[in-house]
mmCIF file of C-alpha atoms in Angstrom:
data_model
loop_
_atom_site.group_PDB
_atom_site.id
_atom_site.type_symbol
_atom_site.label_atom_id
_atom_site.label_comp_id
_atom_site.label_asym_id
_atom_site.label_seq_id
_atom_site.Cartn_x
_atom_site.Cartn_y
_atom_site.Cartn_z
ATOM 1 C CA MET A 1 -18.848 -1.934 16.899
ATOM 2 C CA ASN A 2 -19.653 -0.180 13.615
ATOM 3 C CA ASP A 3 -19.751 3.226 15.326
ATOM 4 C CA LEU A 4 -16.655 4.597 13.592
ATOM 5 C CA TYR A 5 -17.610 3.146 10.208
ATOM 6 C CA LYS A 6 -21.043 4.759 10.381
ATOM 7 C CA MET A 7 -19.444 8.064 11.325
ATOM 8 C CA ILE A 8 -16.884 8.103 8.478
ATOM 9 C CA LYS A 9 -18.922 6.337 5.775
ATOM 10 C CA PRO A 10 -19.985 9.674 4.165
ATOM 11 C CA TYR A 11 -16.332 10.211 3.229
ATOM 12 C CA LEU A 12 -16.688 7.419 0.674
ATOM 13 C CA ASN A 13 -18.773 9.736 -1.474
ATOM 14 C CA GLN A 14 -16.011 12.355 -1.487
ATOM 15 C CA THR A 15 -13.223 10.226 -2.941
ATOM 16 C CA ILE A 16 -11.821 10.730 -6.427
ATOM 17 C CA LEU A 17 -10.798 7.048 -6.589
ATOM 18 C CA SER A 18 -14.132 6.138 -8.152
ATOM 19 C CA LYS A 19 -13.111 8.297 -11.142
ATOM 20 C CA TYR A 20 -9.846 6.443 -11.762
ATOM 21 C CA LYS A 21 -9.191 3.203 -13.626
ATOM 22 C CA PHE A 22 -6.966 0.974 -11.493
ATOM 23 C CA GLY A 23 -4.962 -1.911 -12.890
ATOM 24 C CA TYR A 24 -3.810 -5.211 -11.428
ATOM 25 C CA ALA A 25 -0.704 -3.755 -9.740
ATOM 26 C CA GLY A 26 -2.431 -0.633 -8.435
ATOM 27 C CA GLU A 27 -1.414 1.515 -11.396
ATOM 28 C CA VAL A 28 -3.863 4.168 -12.608
ATOM 29 C CA TYR A 29 -4.850 4.848 -16.223
ATOM 30 C CA ILE A 30 -6.150 7.999 -17.885
ATOM 31 C CA GLU A 31 -7.705 8.135 -21.350
ATOM 32 C CA SER A 32 -5.287 9.267 -24.053
ATOM 33 C CA ASP A 33 -7.640 11.863 -25.476
ATOM 34 C CA LYS A 34 -7.836 13.585 -22.061
ATOM 35 C CA PHE A 35 -4.096 13.664 -21.515
ATOM 36 C CA ASP A 36 -2.297 13.546 -24.859
ATOM 37 C CA GLU A 37 -2.009 17.260 -25.622
ATOM 38 C CA GLU A 38 -0.732 18.219 -22.179
ATOM 39 C CA TYR A 39 1.569 15.191 -22.023
ATOM 40 C CA ARG A 40 3.289 16.164 -25.264
ATOM 41 C CA ARG A 41 3.473 19.826 -24.251
ATOM 42 C CA TYR A 42 5.349 18.949 -21.047
ATOM 43 C CA LEU A 43 7.039 15.794 -22.310
ATOM 44 C CA SER A 44 10.419 16.520 -20.696
ATOM 45 C CA ILE A 45 8.837 16.287 -17.246
ATOM 46 C CA LEU A 46 5.990 13.829 -17.666
ATOM 47 C CA GLU A 47 7.843 11.106 -19.565
ATOM 48 C CA LYS A 48 9.803 10.423 -16.372
ATOM 49 C CA TYR A 49 6.652 9.161 -14.670
ATOM 50 C CA PHE A 50 4.168 7.975 -17.304
ATOM 51 C CA SER A 51 4.043 5.399 -20.079
ATOM 52 C CA ILE A 52 1.793 5.190 -23.112
ATOM 53 C CA LYS A 53 -0.603 2.223 -23.091
ATOM 54 C CA LYS A 54 -3.051 3.138 -25.840
ATOM 55 C CA PRO A 55 -5.839 4.064 -25.474
ATOM 56 C CA PHE A 56 -4.473 5.127 -22.068
ATOM 57 C CA TYR A 57 -1.566 6.733 -20.314
ATOM 58 C CA CYS A 58 -0.341 4.804 -17.275
ATOM 59 C CA ASN A 59 1.185 6.380 -14.164
ATOM 60 C CA ARG A 60 3.968 3.817 -13.864
ATOM 61 C CA ASN A 61 6.917 2.930 -16.036
ATOM 62 C CA GLY A 62 10.269 1.189 -15.736
ATOM 63 C CA SER A 63 11.706 3.804 -13.386
ATOM 64 C CA TYR A 64 8.995 3.093 -10.809
ATOM 65 C CA TYR A 65 10.228 -0.494 -10.577
ATOM 66 C CA SER A 66 13.970 0.186 -10.727
ATOM 67 C CA THR A 67 16.135 -1.674 -8.222
ATOM 68 C CA ASP A 68 19.114 0.633 -8.767
ATOM 69 C CA LEU A 69 19.904 2.804 -5.742
ATOM 70 C CA ILE A 70 20.993 5.791 -7.814
ATOM 71 C CA VAL A 71 17.968 5.632 -10.130
ATOM 72 C CA THR A 72 15.725 5.514 -7.048
ATOM 73 C CA THR A 73 17.381 8.429 -5.267
ATOM 74 C CA ASP A 74 17.561 10.471 -8.489
ATOM 75 C CA MET A 75 13.822 9.914 -8.822
ATOM 76 C CA VAL A 76 13.324 11.308 -5.312
ATOM 77 C CA LYS A 77 15.268 14.425 -6.325
ATOM 78 C CA ASN A 78 13.375 14.745 -9.625
ATOM 79 C CA ILE A 79 10.020 14.611 -7.868
ATOM 80 C CA ALA A 80 11.109 17.212 -5.324
ATOM 81 C CA LEU A 81 12.019 19.562 -8.206
ATOM 82 C CA ASP A 82 9.209 18.670 -10.636
ATOM 83 C CA ALA A 83 6.212 18.747 -8.277
ATOM 84 C CA PRO A 84 6.369 22.520 -7.613
ATOM 85 C CA ILE A 85 6.753 23.148 -11.356
ATOM 86 C CA ILE A 86 3.717 21.008 -12.188
ATOM 87 C CA LEU A 87 1.634 22.698 -9.498
ATOM 88 C CA ASN A 88 2.281 26.019 -11.268
ATOM 89 C CA LEU A 89 1.657 24.814 -14.829
ATOM 90 C CA GLU A 90 -1.387 25.797 -16.872
ATOM 91 C CA LEU A 91 -3.027 22.374 -16.824
ATOM 92 C CA SER A 92 -6.610 21.228 -16.515
ATOM 93 C CA TYR A 93 -7.287 20.668 -12.831
ATOM 94 C CA ASP A 94 -8.209 16.982 -13.238
ATOM 95 C CA ASN A 95 -4.993 16.254 -15.121
ATOM 96 C CA LYS A 96 -2.889 18.220 -12.660
ATOM 97 C CA ARG A 97 -4.435 16.266 -9.794
ATOM 98 C CA TYR A 98 -3.762 12.972 -11.589
ATOM 99 C CA ILE A 99 -0.127 13.966 -12.145
ATOM 100 C CA ILE A 100 0.462 15.081 -8.560
ATOM 101 C CA PHE A 101 -1.311 11.967 -7.236
ATOM 102 C CA SER A 102 1.051 9.900 -9.395
ATOM 103 C CA LEU A 103 4.167 11.755 -8.235
ATOM 104 C CA ALA A 104 3.102 11.199 -4.626
ATOM 105 C CA GLU A 105 2.818 7.469 -5.369
ATOM 106 C CA TYR A 106 6.282 7.477 -6.938
ATOM 107 C CA MET A 107 7.730 9.204 -3.897
ATOM 108 C CA LEU A 108 5.997 6.770 -1.549
ATOM 109 C CA SER A 109 7.475 3.851 -3.462
ATOM 110 C CA CYS A 110 10.993 5.314 -3.514
ATOM 111 C CA ILE A 111 11.020 6.215 0.177
ATOM 112 C CA ALA A 112 9.612 2.792 1.112
ATOM 113 C CA LYS A 113 12.449 1.155 -0.841
ATOM 114 C CA LEU A 114 15.004 3.230 1.062
ATOM 115 C CA VAL A 115 13.342 2.501 4.417
ATOM 116 C CA GLY A 116 13.558 -1.217 3.677
ATOM 117 C CA VAL A 117 17.325 -0.989 3.298
ATOM 118 C CA ILE A 118 17.907 1.503 6.114
ATOM 119 C CA PHE A 119 15.958 -0.604 8.600
ATOM 120 C CA SER A 120 18.162 -3.597 7.811
ATOM 121 C CA TYR A 121 21.478 -1.958 8.791
ATOM 122 C CA THR A 122 21.873 -0.628 12.327
ATOM 123 C CA SER A 123 24.356 2.069 11.285
ATOM 124 C CA LEU A 124 21.836 3.442 8.766
ATOM 125 C CA ASP A 125 18.842 2.936 11.024
ATOM 126 C CA VAL A 126 20.182 5.130 13.809
ATOM 127 C CA ASN A 127 20.815 8.056 11.434
ATOM 128 C CA TYR A 128 17.951 7.982 8.934
ATOM 129 C CA TYR A 129 15.095 5.662 9.876
ATOM 130 C CA LYS A 130 13.131 8.118 12.039
ATOM 131 C CA ALA A 131 13.322 10.943 9.488
ATOM 132 C CA LEU A 132 12.129 8.798 6.563
ATOM 133 C CA LYS A 133 9.430 7.142 8.670
ATOM 134 C CA GLU A 134 8.045 10.577 9.557
ATOM 135 C CA TYR A 135 8.252 11.659 5.924
ATOM 136 C CA LEU A 136 6.169 8.649 4.897
ATOM 137 C CA ILE A 137 3.390 10.014 7.112
ATOM 138 C CA ASP A 138 3.759 13.439 5.476
ATOM 139 C CA LEU A 139 3.365 11.762 2.081
ATOM 140 C CA THR A 140 0.344 9.668 3.049
ATOM 141 C CA ASP A 141 -1.257 12.725 4.651
ATOM 142 C CA TYR A 142 -0.746 14.497 1.327
ATOM 143 C CA ILE A 143 -2.086 11.730 -0.884
ATOM 144 C CA THR A 144 -5.065 11.284 1.464
ATOM 145 C CA ARG A 145 -5.991 14.919 0.929
ATOM 146 C CA ILE A 146 -5.835 14.364 -2.828
ATOM 147 C CA ILE A 147 -7.967 11.230 -2.539
ATOM 148 C CA PHE A 148 -10.676 13.262 -0.812
ATOM 149 C CA ASN A 149 -10.499 15.983 -3.461
ATOM 150 C CA GLU A 150 -8.911 18.663 -1.304
ATOM 151 C CA GLU A 151 -7.236 21.621 -2.985
ATOM 152 C CA LEU A 152 -3.733 20.875 -4.230
ATOM 153 C CA VAL A 153 -1.105 22.393 -1.959
ATOM 154 C CA GLN A 154 2.687 22.364 -1.720
ATOM 155 C CA PHE A 155 4.268 18.925 -2.125
ATOM 156 C CA PRO A 156 5.815 17.592 1.138
ATOM 157 C CA LEU A 157 9.385 18.846 1.441
ATOM 158 C CA LEU A 158 12.313 16.489 1.914
ATOM 159 C CA PRO A 159 15.852 17.853 2.384
ATOM 160 C CA LEU A 160 17.816 16.686 -0.654
ATOM 161 C CA GLY A 161 20.979 16.828 1.439
ATOM 162 C CA LEU A 162 19.504 13.993 3.505
ATOM 163 C CA ILE A 163 19.203 11.831 0.405
ATOM 164 C CA ASP A 164 22.806 12.583 -0.562
ATOM 165 C CA LYS A 165 23.970 11.506 2.902
ATOM 166 C CA ILE A 166 21.956 8.296 2.673
ATOM 167 C CA VAL A 167 23.499 7.428 -0.690
ATOM 168 C CA LEU A 168 26.988 8.145 0.590
ATOM 169 C CA ASP A 169 26.556 5.941 3.650
ATOM 170 C CA MET A 170 24.943 3.155 1.627
ATOM 171 C CA LYS A 171 27.860 3.157 -0.791
ATOM 172 C CA LYS A 172 30.220 2.751 2.175
ATOM 173 C CA LEU A 173 28.337 -0.470 2.938
ATOM 174 C CA ASN A 174 28.548 -1.534 -0.731
ATOM 175 C CA ILE A 175 24.785 -1.190 -1.123
ATOM 176 C CA SER A 176 23.848 -0.470 -4.729
ATOM 177 C CA HIS A 177 20.353 -1.923 -5.031
ATOM 178 C CA VAL A 178 16.931 -1.589 -3.410
ATOM 179 C CA ARG A 179 13.872 -3.788 -3.594
ATOM 180 C CA GLU A 180 11.848 -3.618 -6.803
ATOM 181 C CA TYR A 181 8.577 -2.573 -5.141
ATOM 182 C CA SER A 182 6.324 -3.025 -2.126
ATOM 183 C CA GLU A 183 3.523 -5.443 -2.932
ATOM 184 C CA MET A 184 0.850 -3.365 -1.231
ATOM 185 C CA ASP A 185 1.409 -0.190 -3.223
ATOM 186 C CA ASN A 186 -2.206 -0.350 -4.327
ATOM 187 C CA ILE A 187 -4.015 2.736 -3.022
ATOM 188 C CA LEU A 188 -7.435 1.365 -3.976
ATOM 189 C CA ILE A 189 -7.040 -1.869 -1.995
ATOM 190 C CA MET A 190 -5.647 -0.012 1.020
ATOM 191 C CA PHE A 191 -8.490 2.509 0.834
ATOM 192 C CA ILE A 192 -11.190 -0.198 0.709
ATOM 193 C CA SER A 193 -9.475 -2.134 3.491
ATOM 194 C CA TYR A 194 -9.219 0.873 5.775
ATOM 195 C CA PHE A 195 -12.953 1.541 5.683
ATOM 196 C CA ALA A 196 -13.734 -2.144 6.131
ATOM 197 C CA LEU A 197 -11.405 -2.518 9.112
ATOM 198 C CA CYS A 198 -11.566 0.960 10.665
ATOM 199 C CA ASP A 199 -13.511 -0.023 13.802
ATOM 200 C CA TYR A 200 -11.096 -2.819 14.620
ATOM 201 C CA ILE A 201 -8.007 -0.783 13.760
ATOM 202 C CA GLY A 202 -9.205 2.060 15.974
ATOM 203 C CA GLU A 203 -9.112 -0.217 19.018
ATOM 204 C CA ASN A 204 -5.312 -0.368 18.789
ATOM 205 C CA ASP A 205 -2.431 1.913 19.699
ATOM 206 C CA ILE A 206 0.092 1.038 16.987
ATOM 207 C CA ILE A 207 0.355 -0.853 13.709
ATOM 208 C CA ILE A 208 3.282 -3.170 13.088
ATOM 209 C CA SER A 209 3.900 -4.443 9.555
ATOM 210 C CA PRO A 210 6.564 -6.637 7.959
ATOM 211 C CA LEU A 211 8.941 -4.997 5.505
ATOM 212 C CA GLN A 212 8.947 -4.861 2.529
ATOM 213 C CA GLY A 213 5.589 -5.835 1.112
ATOM 214 C CA ALA A 214 3.427 -4.089 3.712
ATOM 215 C CA ALA A 215 5.561 -0.956 4.104
ATOM 216 C CA LEU A 216 2.895 1.513 2.970
ATOM 217 C CA ILE A 217 -0.050 0.135 4.951
ATOM 218 C CA PRO A 218 0.710 1.640 8.402
ATOM 219 C CA PRO A 219 1.350 5.252 7.361
ATOM 220 C CA PHE A 220 -1.591 5.213 4.949
ATOM 221 C CA PHE A 221 -3.996 3.813 7.559
ATOM 222 C CA ILE A 222 -2.824 6.377 10.125
ATOM 223 C CA SER A 223 -3.333 9.225 7.652
ATOM 224 C CA MET A 224 -6.775 7.913 6.731
ATOM 225 C CA GLN A 225 -7.728 7.713 10.389
ATOM 226 C CA LYS A 226 -6.486 11.243 11.062
ATOM 227 C CA TYR A 227 -8.367 12.654 8.078
ATOM 228 C CA THR A 228 -11.695 10.881 8.570
ATOM 229 C CA THR A 229 -11.859 11.563 12.316
ATOM 230 C CA VAL A 230 -10.635 15.162 12.288
ATOM 231 C CA MET A 231 -12.587 17.436 14.660
ATOM 232 C CA LYS A 232 -14.184 14.346 16.194
ATOM 233 C CA SER A 233 -13.286 12.803 19.542
ATOM 234 C CA CYS A 234 -11.817 9.475 18.532
ATOM 235 C CA SER A 235 -9.027 7.544 20.150
ATOM 236 C CA GLY A 236 -6.880 5.365 17.954
ATOM 237 C CA LEU A 237 -3.483 4.822 16.434
ATOM 238 C CA VAL A 238 -0.608 6.866 17.729
ATOM 239 C CA GLY A 239 2.191 5.360 15.702
ATOM 240 C CA TYR A 240 3.587 2.554 13.621
ATOM 241 C CA GLU A 241 6.619 0.296 13.488
ATOM 242 C CA TYR A 242 8.174 -2.286 11.187
ATOM 243 C CA VAL A 243 9.778 -5.662 11.513
ATOM 244 C CA ARG A 244 11.982 -7.193 8.849
ATOM 245 C CA PHE A 245 10.954 -10.812 8.489
ATOM 246 C CA SER A 246 9.548 -13.222 5.940
ATOM 247 C CA LYS A 247 9.296 -16.974 5.633
ATOM 248 C CA TYR A 248 9.399 -16.750 1.837
ATOM 249 C CA ASP A 249 11.203 -13.579 0.710
ATOM 250 C CA LYS A 250 14.865 -14.492 0.231
ATOM 251 C CA ASP A 251 15.798 -10.803 0.092
ATOM 252 C CA HIS A 252 14.561 -9.925 3.572
ATOM 253 C CA TYR A 253 18.085 -9.598 5.029
ATOM 254 C CA CYS A 254 18.377 -7.775 8.341
ATOM 255 C CA GLU A 255 21.344 -7.465 10.693
ATOM 256 C CA LEU A 256 19.045 -7.997 13.670
ATOM 257 C CA SER A 257 17.069 -11.176 14.210
ATOM 258 C CA LEU A 258 13.300 -10.932 14.582
ATOM 259 C CA LEU A 259 13.688 -11.538 18.318
ATOM 260 C CA ASP A 260 16.184 -8.668 18.593
ATOM 261 C CA GLN A 261 13.880 -6.368 16.628
ATOM 262 C CA VAL A 262 10.957 -7.157 18.920
ATOM 263 C CA HIS A 263 13.163 -6.701 21.987
ATOM 264 C CA LEU A 264 13.947 -3.155 20.825
ATOM 265 C CA LEU A 265 10.235 -2.472 20.383
ATOM 266 C CA SER A 266 9.611 -3.614 23.954
ATOM 267 C CA ALA A 267 11.886 -0.804 25.155
ATOM 268 C CA GLN A 268 9.698 1.750 23.353
ATOM 269 C CA TYR A 269 6.205 0.532 24.246
ATOM 270 C CA PRO A 270 4.677 -0.866 27.441
ATOM 271 C CA GLU A 271 3.534 -4.456 27.706
ATOM 272 C CA CYS A 272 -0.130 -3.393 27.671
ATOM 273 C CA THR A 273 0.166 -1.664 24.238
ATOM 274 C CA ASN A 274 -2.610 -2.723 21.890
ATOM 275 C CA ILE A 275 -0.902 -3.835 18.690
ATOM 276 C CA ILE A 276 -2.401 -4.704 15.334
ATOM 277 C CA LEU A 277 -0.043 -6.706 13.132
ATOM 278 C CA ILE A 278 -0.943 -6.166 9.454
ATOM 279 C CA ASP A 279 0.640 -7.848 6.428
ATOM 280 C CA ASP A 280 -0.052 -7.183 2.761
ATOM 281 C CA ASN A 281 -1.123 -10.719 1.853
ATOM 282 C CA THR A 282 -1.003 -14.227 3.183
ATOM 283 C CA GLY A 283 -1.078 -17.718 1.801
ATOM 284 C CA THR A 284 -0.393 -19.980 4.769
ATOM 285 C CA ALA A 285 -0.291 -17.276 7.475
ATOM 286 C CA THR A 286 3.142 -18.596 8.510
ATOM 287 C CA THR A 287 4.834 -15.187 8.493
ATOM 288 C CA ILE A 288 2.068 -13.550 10.523
ATOM 289 C CA LYS A 289 2.030 -16.371 13.071
ATOM 290 C CA SER A 290 5.824 -16.289 13.416
ATOM 291 C CA VAL A 291 5.921 -12.545 14.060
ATOM 292 C CA LYS A 292 3.019 -12.717 16.516
ATOM 293 C CA GLN A 293 4.740 -15.512 18.420
ATOM 294 C CA GLU A 294 7.777 -13.272 18.998
ATOM 295 C CA LEU A 295 5.665 -10.236 19.875
ATOM 296 C CA LEU A 296 3.811 -12.241 22.538
ATOM 297 C CA LYS A 297 7.064 -12.603 24.457
ATOM 298 C CA TYR A 298 6.837 -8.890 25.297
ATOM 299 C CA PHE A 299 3.261 -7.742 24.586
ATOM 300 C CA LYS A 300 -0.124 -9.036 25.743
ATOM 301 C CA ASN A 301 -2.606 -7.590 23.246
ATOM 302 C CA ILE A 302 -1.951 -8.439 19.602
ATOM 303 C CA SER A 303 -4.468 -8.663 16.766
ATOM 304 C CA THR A 304 -3.514 -9.937 13.326
ATOM 305 C CA CYS A 305 -4.649 -9.054 9.830
ATOM 306 C CA ALA A 306 -3.705 -9.276 6.164
ATOM 307 C CA LEU A 307 -5.344 -7.345 3.358
ATOM 308 C CA GLU A 308 -5.340 -10.114 0.726
ATOM 309 C CA TYR A 309 -5.799 -13.874 1.135
ATOM 310 C CA TYR A 310 -5.172 -17.063 -0.780
ATOM 311 C CA TRP A 311 -8.854 -17.936 -1.157
ATOM 312 C CA GLU A 312 -8.219 -20.185 -4.161
ATOM 313 C CA GLY A 313 -6.479 -22.567 -1.781
ATOM 314 C CA LYS A 314 -9.785 -23.149 -0.046
ATOM 315 C CA ILE A 315 -11.336 -24.856 -3.060
ATOM 316 C CA CYS A 316 -8.368 -25.794 -5.266
ATOM 317 C CA LYS A 317 -5.606 -28.297 -4.691
ATOM 318 C CA SER A 318 -2.344 -26.519 -3.971
ATOM 319 C CA ASP A 319 1.237 -27.247 -3.012
ATOM 320 C CA TYR A 320 0.774 -25.725 0.436
ATOM 321 C CA PRO A 321 -2.133 -25.430 2.883
ATOM 322 C CA ALA A 322 -4.071 -22.185 2.819
ATOM 323 C CA PHE A 323 -4.539 -20.106 5.979
ATOM 324 C CA GLN A 324 -7.035 -21.255 8.582
ATOM 325 C CA LEU A 325 -9.952 -19.084 9.625
ATOM 326 C CA ASN A 326 -9.040 -19.199 13.320
ATOM 327 C CA GLU A 327 -5.400 -18.189 12.757
ATOM 328 C CA ILE A 328 -5.980 -14.532 11.814
ATOM 329 C CA ASP A 329 -8.250 -12.081 13.597
ATOM 330 C CA LEU A 330 -9.312 -9.795 10.740
ATOM 331 C CA ILE A 331 -9.947 -11.613 7.455
ATOM 332 C CA THR A 332 -11.079 -9.872 4.275
ATOM 333 C CA PRO A 333 -12.530 -11.424 1.087
ATOM 334 C CA LEU A 334 -9.839 -9.664 -0.974
ATOM 335 C CA CYS A 335 -8.005 -12.064 -3.239
ATOM 336 C CA TYR A 336 -4.257 -12.703 -3.142
ATOM 337 C CA ARG A 337 -2.666 -11.469 -6.390
ATOM 338 C CA TYR A 338 -0.380 -14.246 -7.594
ATOM 339 C CA PHE A 339 3.278 -13.320 -7.847
ATOM 340 C CA LYS A 340 3.718 -15.026 -11.222
ATOM 341 C CA ILE A 341 0.806 -13.108 -12.709
ATOM 342 C CA LEU A 342 1.950 -9.925 -10.996
ATOM 343 C CA GLU A 343 5.501 -10.299 -12.324
ATOM 344 C CA GLU A 344 4.158 -10.778 -15.853
ATOM 345 C CA HIS A 345 2.016 -7.677 -15.438
ATOM 346 C CA LEU A 346 4.967 -5.650 -14.170
ATOM 347 C CA GLU A 347 6.904 -6.489 -17.328
ATOM 348 C CA PHE A 348 4.024 -4.951 -19.259
ATOM 349 C CA LEU A 349 4.157 -1.819 -17.102
ATOM 350 C CA LYS A 350 7.936 -1.474 -17.499
ATOM 351 C CA ASN A 351 7.671 -1.594 -21.288
ATOM 352 C CA GLU A 352 8.345 1.920 -22.533
ATOM 353 C CA THR A 353 7.098 1.404 -26.077
ATOM 354 C CA ASP A 354 3.726 2.511 -27.367
ATOM 355 C CA ILE A 355 1.790 -0.762 -27.256
ATOM 356 C CA ASN A 356 -1.861 -1.627 -27.226
ATOM 357 C CA PHE A 357 -3.623 -1.882 -23.894
ATOM 358 C CA ARG A 358 -3.762 -5.449 -22.637
ATOM 359 C CA TYR A 359 -7.161 -5.349 -20.901
ATOM 360 C CA ASP A 360 -10.416 -6.047 -22.705
ATOM 361 C CA LEU A 361 -12.127 -2.684 -22.313
ATOM 362 C CA VAL A 362 -15.540 -4.319 -22.161
ATOM 363 C CA GLU A 363 -14.488 -6.513 -19.235
ATOM 364 C CA PHE A 364 -12.176 -3.986 -17.593
ATOM 365 C CA SER A 365 -13.068 -3.767 -13.921
ATOM 366 C CA LYS A 366 -11.754 -1.019 -11.680
ATOM 367 C CA ILE A 367 -12.295 -3.204 -8.601
ATOM 368 C CA ASN A 368 -11.587 -6.790 -9.577
ATOM 369 C CA VAL A 369 -10.348 -7.887 -6.176
ATOM 370 C CA ILE A 370 -12.919 -10.413 -4.930
ATOM 371 C CA TYR A 371 -12.443 -14.101 -5.680
ATOM 372 C CA ASP A 372 -15.732 -14.993 -7.397
ATOM 373 C CA LYS A 373 -15.401 -18.774 -7.544
ATOM 374 C CA ILE A 374 -16.319 -19.256 -3.909
ATOM 375 C CA ASP A 375 -19.567 -18.496 -2.110
ATOM 376 C CA TYR A 376 -17.832 -16.544 0.613
ATOM 377 C CA PHE A 377 -20.880 -16.089 2.828
ATOM 378 C CA SER A 378 -21.768 -19.807 2.761
ATOM 379 C CA TYR A 379 -18.158 -20.872 3.215
ATOM 380 C CA ILE A 380 -17.734 -18.779 6.378
ATOM 381 C CA ASN A 381 -21.060 -19.907 7.800
ATOM 382 C CA THR A 382 -20.187 -23.546 7.176
ATOM 383 C CA ASN A 383 -16.556 -23.531 8.290
ATOM 384 C CA CYS A 384 -16.566 -21.137 11.253
ATOM 385 C CA THR A 385 -17.531 -22.878 14.454
ATOM 386 C CA GLU A 386 -16.712 -19.955 16.727
ATOM 387 C CA ASN A 387 -19.585 -17.475 16.545
ATOM 388 C CA SER A 388 -17.514 -14.414 17.417
ATOM 389 C CA ILE A 389 -15.047 -15.185 14.602
ATOM 390 C CA LYS A 390 -17.891 -15.818 12.173
ATOM 391 C CA THR A 391 -19.608 -12.546 13.074
ATOM 392 C CA ARG A 392 -16.398 -10.552 12.670
ATOM 393 C CA ILE A 393 -15.437 -12.078 9.308
ATOM 394 C CA LEU A 394 -18.916 -11.706 7.844
ATOM 395 C CA ASN A 395 -19.129 -8.123 9.098
ATOM 396 C CA ILE A 396 -15.931 -7.285 7.191
ATOM 397 C CA TYR A 397 -17.178 -9.135 4.104
ATOM 398 C CA GLU A 398 -20.518 -7.317 4.046
ATOM 399 C CA ARG A 399 -18.825 -3.984 4.608
ATOM 400 C CA ILE A 400 -16.358 -4.498 1.748
ATOM 401 C CA MET A 401 -19.186 -5.409 -0.607
ATOM 402 C CA GLU A 402 -20.994 -2.237 0.436
ATOM 403 C CA ILE A 403 -17.862 -0.108 -0.051
ATOM 404 C CA ILE A 404 -17.224 -1.557 -3.506
ATOM 405 C CA LYS A 405 -20.828 -0.857 -4.483
ATOM 406 C CA ILE A 406 -20.466 2.771 -3.387
ATOM 407 C CA LEU A 407 -17.167 3.207 -5.256
ATOM 408 C CA SER A 408 -18.556 1.595 -8.391
#
C-alpha cells in the first residue's frame, strides 16, 4: 500500500486548484480587479455563466442550478458554441483558463442532470445513456488537463442533434424538469479524495455510484487515474456504472427497482469483478449498505466509500444515528455539508444582483472541509477495535491532512 500515492504525489504540485478560491458549494471565485475589464468587454457571453459577488466574480449563477429541461439543454448548446469563441479571444491566459474551467463545470453539471433522467426511463436509457456516459469521461478528461495546467485545447465536442433528440423524446414522456444539481459537484473535494484514496481505488475494476448526488465522482476519478498514471504500468479502473437509489431523496424515481438494476449489471460483469461503491456523502450509511446488500447477490468483491461524513453525529445529539466505523471500508475525515446550510448558500449563488460577498475575507478558507470539533486521530484510536480498519482509516486521514497542507 502507498505505492501509487507515492508515485503520483508530485502531481499535487502541478495543480492550479491551489490558486483558486473555492466556496461552500464548490463554486470558484476570482477577484473583481483581475476579471472586471474582460468581463464587461465580453458581457454578452460571460454573463451566462458568472455572477458578481463583490469583491469577486463567481463561476455559478441561477442558470447553473436551473431545474428546467429547456434551460439545461439550451445551456449545453450555448457552451458548445461559446467555448470555441472564448478559446480564440484575446484574454489573459489565467482568465481564459478560469472561464474554460468554469464552462467545463457547467457542462458536467448539465450532462449529469440529463443522465439522471435518462437512466430512470428504459426507453431513454437504451438510446442515450451510453453516449452521455462516454461524454462525461471526455469532459472529466478535459477538466483534469486544465487542473494540471496543460495547454488549453479544443472543448470536447457533443453533437447538438443528439441533445435535440433527447429533448424530443423527453417531451414525449412529459418530462420537463431535471434535478437541481449533483451534490458532489465540488472539484476540490473530489481532487483531494482521489489522492487520498488512490491506492484503494486502484485495486478495483469498476466504480459504482448512486445517482444523482455522486454522478460526477466515477468519471472524474477515472480521468484522474488515467492522467496521473499515464506512461506507467498501473492496473486499475476500466469503467463505471450507476444505480438509481436513495433512502432519503424523494426524487430518485426509476422505472427499474434496485434489484433489477443490479441484475442488469450482473449480465455485463463477471461475479469476480472488484467493485468499489462510492457515494457523495453519508449520514447513517443506510443507502450504501442497502446498495451493497443487493450487489452481493451477484458479486463477491465489493468495497464501500463515501467522500463526506456526518462527523458531528459522533459527538452531538442528533435525530438519527451516525454511521458506524465498521460499516464502510474507506472513511475520510471530510465533513458532511448540511443540506439546510447548502440550500441557503445556493440561494446566495442564484442571486443575480450585485451584492456584497458573504464570507469574512479574513476567515475565508479555501479548504474548510475538516470537522475541527473532534480529535479525529484520538477518536479512531479509541473507537476502532479492528486493527486493520484503524490502520486504513488513519492512513486516509493522515494523507488528507498532508494533501491539504500541500494545496494550502
